[in-house]
Short mmCIF file of C-alpha atoms in Angstrom, two decimals:
data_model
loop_
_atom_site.label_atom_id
_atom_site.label_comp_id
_atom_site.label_asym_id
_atom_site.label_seq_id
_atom_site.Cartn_x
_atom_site.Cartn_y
_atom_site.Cartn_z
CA UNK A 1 -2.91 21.24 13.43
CA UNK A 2 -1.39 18.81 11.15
CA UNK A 3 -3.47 17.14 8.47
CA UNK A 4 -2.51 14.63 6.01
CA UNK A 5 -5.20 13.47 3.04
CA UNK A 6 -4.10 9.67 2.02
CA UNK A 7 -4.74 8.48 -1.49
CA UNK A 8 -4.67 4.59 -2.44
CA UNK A 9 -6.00 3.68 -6.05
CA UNK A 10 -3.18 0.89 -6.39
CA UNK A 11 -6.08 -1.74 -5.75
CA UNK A 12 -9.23 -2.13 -7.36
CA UNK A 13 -10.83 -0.66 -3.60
CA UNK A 14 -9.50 2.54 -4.02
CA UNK A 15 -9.74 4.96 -1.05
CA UNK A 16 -8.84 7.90 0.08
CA UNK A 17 -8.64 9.28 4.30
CA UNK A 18 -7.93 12.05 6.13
CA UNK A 19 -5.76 12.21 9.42
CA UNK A 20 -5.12 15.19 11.52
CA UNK A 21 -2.49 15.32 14.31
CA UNK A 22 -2.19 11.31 13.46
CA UNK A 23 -5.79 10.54 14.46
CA UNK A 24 -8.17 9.38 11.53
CA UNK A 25 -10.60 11.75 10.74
CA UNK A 26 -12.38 9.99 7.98
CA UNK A 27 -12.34 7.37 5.03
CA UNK A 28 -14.04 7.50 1.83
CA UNK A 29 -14.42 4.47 -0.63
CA UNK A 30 -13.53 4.89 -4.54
CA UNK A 31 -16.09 2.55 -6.57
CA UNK A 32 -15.00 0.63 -9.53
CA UNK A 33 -14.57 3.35 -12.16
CA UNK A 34 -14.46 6.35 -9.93
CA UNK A 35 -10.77 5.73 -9.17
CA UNK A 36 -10.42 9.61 -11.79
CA UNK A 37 -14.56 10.95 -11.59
CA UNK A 38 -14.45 10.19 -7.62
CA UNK A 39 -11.30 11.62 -5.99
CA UNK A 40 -12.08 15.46 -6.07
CA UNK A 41 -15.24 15.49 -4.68
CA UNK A 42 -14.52 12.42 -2.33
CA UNK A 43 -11.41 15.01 -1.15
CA UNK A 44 -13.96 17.68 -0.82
CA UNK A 45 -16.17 15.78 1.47
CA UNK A 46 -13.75 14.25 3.91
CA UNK A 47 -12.16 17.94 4.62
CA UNK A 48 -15.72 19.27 5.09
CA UNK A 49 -16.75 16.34 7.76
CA UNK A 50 -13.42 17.83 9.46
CA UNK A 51 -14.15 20.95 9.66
CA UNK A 52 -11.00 22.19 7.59
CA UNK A 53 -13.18 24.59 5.27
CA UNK A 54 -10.08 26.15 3.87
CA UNK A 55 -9.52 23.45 1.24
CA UNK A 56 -6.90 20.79 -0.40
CA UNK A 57 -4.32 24.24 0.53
CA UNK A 58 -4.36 23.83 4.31
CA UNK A 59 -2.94 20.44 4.05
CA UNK A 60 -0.11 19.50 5.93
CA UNK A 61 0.70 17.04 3.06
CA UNK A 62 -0.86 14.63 0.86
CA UNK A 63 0.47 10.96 0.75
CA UNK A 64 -0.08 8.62 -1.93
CA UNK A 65 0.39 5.00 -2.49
CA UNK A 66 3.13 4.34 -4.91
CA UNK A 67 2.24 0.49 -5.93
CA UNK A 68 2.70 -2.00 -6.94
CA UNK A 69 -0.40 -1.56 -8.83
CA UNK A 70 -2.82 -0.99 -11.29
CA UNK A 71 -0.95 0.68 -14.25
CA UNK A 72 -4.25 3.19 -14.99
CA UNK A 73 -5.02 3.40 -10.50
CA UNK A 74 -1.52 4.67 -10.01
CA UNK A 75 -1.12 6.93 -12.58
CA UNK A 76 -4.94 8.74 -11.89
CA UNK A 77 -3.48 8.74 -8.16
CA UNK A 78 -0.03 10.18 -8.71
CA UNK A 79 -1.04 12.85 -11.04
CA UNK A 80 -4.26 14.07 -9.15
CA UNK A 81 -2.00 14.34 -6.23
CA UNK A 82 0.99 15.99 -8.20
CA UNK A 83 -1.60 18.74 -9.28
CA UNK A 84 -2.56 19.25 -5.71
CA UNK A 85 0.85 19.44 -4.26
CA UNK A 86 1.97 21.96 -7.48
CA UNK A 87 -1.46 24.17 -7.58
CA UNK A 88 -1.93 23.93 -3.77
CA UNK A 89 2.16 24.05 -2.09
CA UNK A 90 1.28 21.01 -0.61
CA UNK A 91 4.25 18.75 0.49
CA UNK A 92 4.26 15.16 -1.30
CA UNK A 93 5.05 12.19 -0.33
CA UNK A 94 5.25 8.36 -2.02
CA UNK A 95 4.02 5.04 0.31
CA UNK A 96 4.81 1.70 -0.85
CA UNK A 97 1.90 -0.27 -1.26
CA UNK A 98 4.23 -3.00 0.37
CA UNK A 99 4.20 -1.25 3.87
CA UNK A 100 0.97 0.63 3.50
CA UNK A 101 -0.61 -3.27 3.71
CA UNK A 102 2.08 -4.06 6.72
CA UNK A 103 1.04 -0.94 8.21
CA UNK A 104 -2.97 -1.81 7.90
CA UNK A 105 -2.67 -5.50 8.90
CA UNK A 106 -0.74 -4.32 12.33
CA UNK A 107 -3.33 -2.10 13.00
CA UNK A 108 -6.19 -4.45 12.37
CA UNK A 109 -4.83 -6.65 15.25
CA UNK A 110 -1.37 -8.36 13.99
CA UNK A 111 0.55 -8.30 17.22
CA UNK A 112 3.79 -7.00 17.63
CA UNK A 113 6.84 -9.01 16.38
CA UNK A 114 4.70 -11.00 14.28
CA UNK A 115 5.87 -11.72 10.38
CA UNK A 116 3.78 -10.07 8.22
CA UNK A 117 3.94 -10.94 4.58
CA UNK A 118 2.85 -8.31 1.79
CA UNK A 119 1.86 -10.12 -1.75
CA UNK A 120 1.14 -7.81 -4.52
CA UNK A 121 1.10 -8.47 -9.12
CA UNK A 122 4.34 -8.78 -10.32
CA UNK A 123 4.79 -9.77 -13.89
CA UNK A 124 2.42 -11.87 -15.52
CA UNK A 125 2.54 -15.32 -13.63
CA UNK A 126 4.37 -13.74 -11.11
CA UNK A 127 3.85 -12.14 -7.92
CA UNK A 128 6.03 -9.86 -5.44
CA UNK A 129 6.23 -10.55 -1.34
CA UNK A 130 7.95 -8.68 1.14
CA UNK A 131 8.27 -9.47 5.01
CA UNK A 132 7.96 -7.04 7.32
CA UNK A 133 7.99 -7.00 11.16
CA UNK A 134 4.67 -5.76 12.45
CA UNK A 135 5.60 -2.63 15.03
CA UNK A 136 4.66 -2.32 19.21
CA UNK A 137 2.35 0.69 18.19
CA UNK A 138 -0.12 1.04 16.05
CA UNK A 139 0.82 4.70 15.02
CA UNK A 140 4.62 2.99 14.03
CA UNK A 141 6.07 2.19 10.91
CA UNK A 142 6.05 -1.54 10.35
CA UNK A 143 10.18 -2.58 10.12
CA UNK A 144 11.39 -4.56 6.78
CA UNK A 145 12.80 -7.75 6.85
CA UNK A 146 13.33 -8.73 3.51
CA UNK A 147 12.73 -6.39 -0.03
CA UNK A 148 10.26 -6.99 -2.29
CA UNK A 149 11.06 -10.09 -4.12
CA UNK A 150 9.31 -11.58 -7.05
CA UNK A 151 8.71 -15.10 -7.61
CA UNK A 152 6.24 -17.43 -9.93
CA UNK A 153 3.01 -17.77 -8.49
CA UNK A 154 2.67 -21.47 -8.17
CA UNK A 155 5.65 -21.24 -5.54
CA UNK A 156 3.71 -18.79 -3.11
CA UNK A 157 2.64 -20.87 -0.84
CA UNK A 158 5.43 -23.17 -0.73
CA UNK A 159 7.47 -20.25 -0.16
CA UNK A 160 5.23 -19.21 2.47
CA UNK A 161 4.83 -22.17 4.44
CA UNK A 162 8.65 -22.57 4.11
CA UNK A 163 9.26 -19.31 6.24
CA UNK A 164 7.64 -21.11 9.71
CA UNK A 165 9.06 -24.41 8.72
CA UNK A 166 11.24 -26.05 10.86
CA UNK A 167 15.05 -25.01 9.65
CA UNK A 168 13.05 -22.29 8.05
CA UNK A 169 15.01 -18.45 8.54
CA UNK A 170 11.83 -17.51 10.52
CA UNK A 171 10.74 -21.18 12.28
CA UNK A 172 8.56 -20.43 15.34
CA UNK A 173 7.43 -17.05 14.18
CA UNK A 174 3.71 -16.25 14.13
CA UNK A 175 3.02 -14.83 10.28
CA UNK A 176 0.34 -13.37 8.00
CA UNK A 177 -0.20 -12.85 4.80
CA UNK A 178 -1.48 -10.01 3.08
CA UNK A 179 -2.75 -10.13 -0.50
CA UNK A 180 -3.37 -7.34 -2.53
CA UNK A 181 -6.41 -8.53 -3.83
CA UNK A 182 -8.73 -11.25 -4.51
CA UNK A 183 -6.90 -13.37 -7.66
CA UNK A 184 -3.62 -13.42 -5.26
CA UNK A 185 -5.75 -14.12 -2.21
CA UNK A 186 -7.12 -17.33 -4.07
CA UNK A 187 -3.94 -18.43 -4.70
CA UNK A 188 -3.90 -18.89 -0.53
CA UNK A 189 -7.13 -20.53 -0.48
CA UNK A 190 -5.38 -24.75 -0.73
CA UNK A 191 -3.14 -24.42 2.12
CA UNK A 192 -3.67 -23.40 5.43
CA UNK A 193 -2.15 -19.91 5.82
CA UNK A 194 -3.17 -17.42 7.78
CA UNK A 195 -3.91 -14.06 6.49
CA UNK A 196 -5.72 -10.71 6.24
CA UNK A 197 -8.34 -10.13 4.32
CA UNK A 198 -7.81 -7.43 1.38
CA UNK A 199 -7.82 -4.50 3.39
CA UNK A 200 -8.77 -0.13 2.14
CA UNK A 201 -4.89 1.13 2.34
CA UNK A 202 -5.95 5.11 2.20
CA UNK A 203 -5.51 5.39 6.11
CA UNK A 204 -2.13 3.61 6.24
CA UNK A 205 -0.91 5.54 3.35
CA UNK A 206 -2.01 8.58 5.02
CA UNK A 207 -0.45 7.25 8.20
CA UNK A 208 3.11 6.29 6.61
CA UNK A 209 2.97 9.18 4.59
CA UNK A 210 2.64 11.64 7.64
CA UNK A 211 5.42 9.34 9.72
CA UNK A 212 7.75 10.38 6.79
CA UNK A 213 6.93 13.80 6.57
CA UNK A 214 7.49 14.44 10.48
CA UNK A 215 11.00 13.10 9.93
CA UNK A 216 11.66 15.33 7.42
CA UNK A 217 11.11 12.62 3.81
CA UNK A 218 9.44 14.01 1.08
CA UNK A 219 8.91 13.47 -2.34
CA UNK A 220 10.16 15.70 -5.24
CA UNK A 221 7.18 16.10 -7.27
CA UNK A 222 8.49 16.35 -10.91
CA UNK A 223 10.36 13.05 -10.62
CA UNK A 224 8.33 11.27 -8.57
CA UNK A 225 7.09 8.34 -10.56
CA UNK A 226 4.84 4.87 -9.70
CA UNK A 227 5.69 1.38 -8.93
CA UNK A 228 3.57 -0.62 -11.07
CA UNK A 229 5.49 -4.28 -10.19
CA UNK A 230 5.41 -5.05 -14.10
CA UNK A 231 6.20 -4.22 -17.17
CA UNK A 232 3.55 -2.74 -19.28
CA UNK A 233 1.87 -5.24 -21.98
CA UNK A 234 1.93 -2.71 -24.80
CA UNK A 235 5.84 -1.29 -25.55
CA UNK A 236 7.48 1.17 -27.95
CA UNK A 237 8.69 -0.97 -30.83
CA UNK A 238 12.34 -1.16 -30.64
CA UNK A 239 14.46 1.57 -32.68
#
């Protein structure tokens, strides 16, 4: 039996979820503020609903949303899950936040071979979108089209509508996009793009996570490190 706890406190809805041999087996919501308090005992509780008494040690692996993200979300995340994977032998492994919302938005009905365009904070004014290529199955990795790319936030939808343009590098091609959360989904809200709501990423992190363990990907746990998009706002004075 293969199980694989997911861990997304990137976004303000942080969640975590449990898979075992690839099927869920459970999702648990972080509240605001519980992203640190919540994630032991919300851990706890999902393995117990599963039957998996033996603890956060009979893992299969633990996968955890890299970002971009909150700076304080991704660094709670990453080092409760570094802990695990060091106390517990667990296997880690690092999901963009990027595919983990390709991933979700496929699942929650995005058709294969449609566009599927990830939106997440950049740097301040800014914003970072990635296309993706949403998969045939649901239990498959979404493919990349184009790498994260940042860009001012006034030309998001401009950009956007430019990709199904005519003359546009992806005219004709049905498309979605997927903001991060609320402020970016507002910047959607004057033109008439389609997209998915902000969606919990803990069960497409877990899902990712376990499609990159099966091929053999995993994270080294002393250098692996968070995506946060952006610089941080406070920096060491220069020498």
């Amino acid at each position: 039996m293969r199980s694989i706890l997911g861990i997304d406190t990137a976004s303000p809805r942080g969640s975590l979820a449990l898979l075992v041999d690839g099927a869920p087996r459970g999702t648990a919501a972080l509240s605001r503020g519980e992203h640190s308090s919540g994630l032991a005992t919300a851990a706890a509780r999902l393995m117990a609903d599963a039957g998996l008494g033996a603890g956060l040690a009979s893992l299969g692996g633990l996968a955890v949303s890299r970002g971009p993200g909150s700076f304080t979300g991704l660094r709670i995340g990453l080092a409760w899950a570094k802990g695990i994977a060091v106390g517990a032998g667990v296997p880690l492994v690092l999901v963009s936040a990027h595919e983990a919302a390709a991933h979700a938005a496929a699942v929650a009905g995005a058709r294969a071979g449609d566009l599927l365009v990830t939106v997440t904070p950049g740097e301040r004014k800014q914003v970072e979108f990635a296309l993706w290529e949403a998969p045939a199955a649901a239990r498959s990795r979404p493919r990349p089209l184009q790498p994260p790319e940042s860009i001012p936030e006034d030309d998001l939808t401009d950009r956007l509508l430019a990709l199904s343009s005519s003359g546009g590098a992806w005219a004709g091609r049905t498309f979605r996009a997927i903001p991060a959360n609320d402020a970016i989904a507002a910047l959607l809200d004057e033109e008439d793009i389609p997209r998915t709501p902000v969606l919990d990423l803990a069960e497409s992190v877990a899902a990712v996570g376990d499609l990159l363990l099966q091929s053999g990907e995993s994270s080294d746990v002393v250098l692996a490190a968070p995506s946060y998009g952006r610089a941080p706002n406070a920096r060491k004075p220069p020498a």
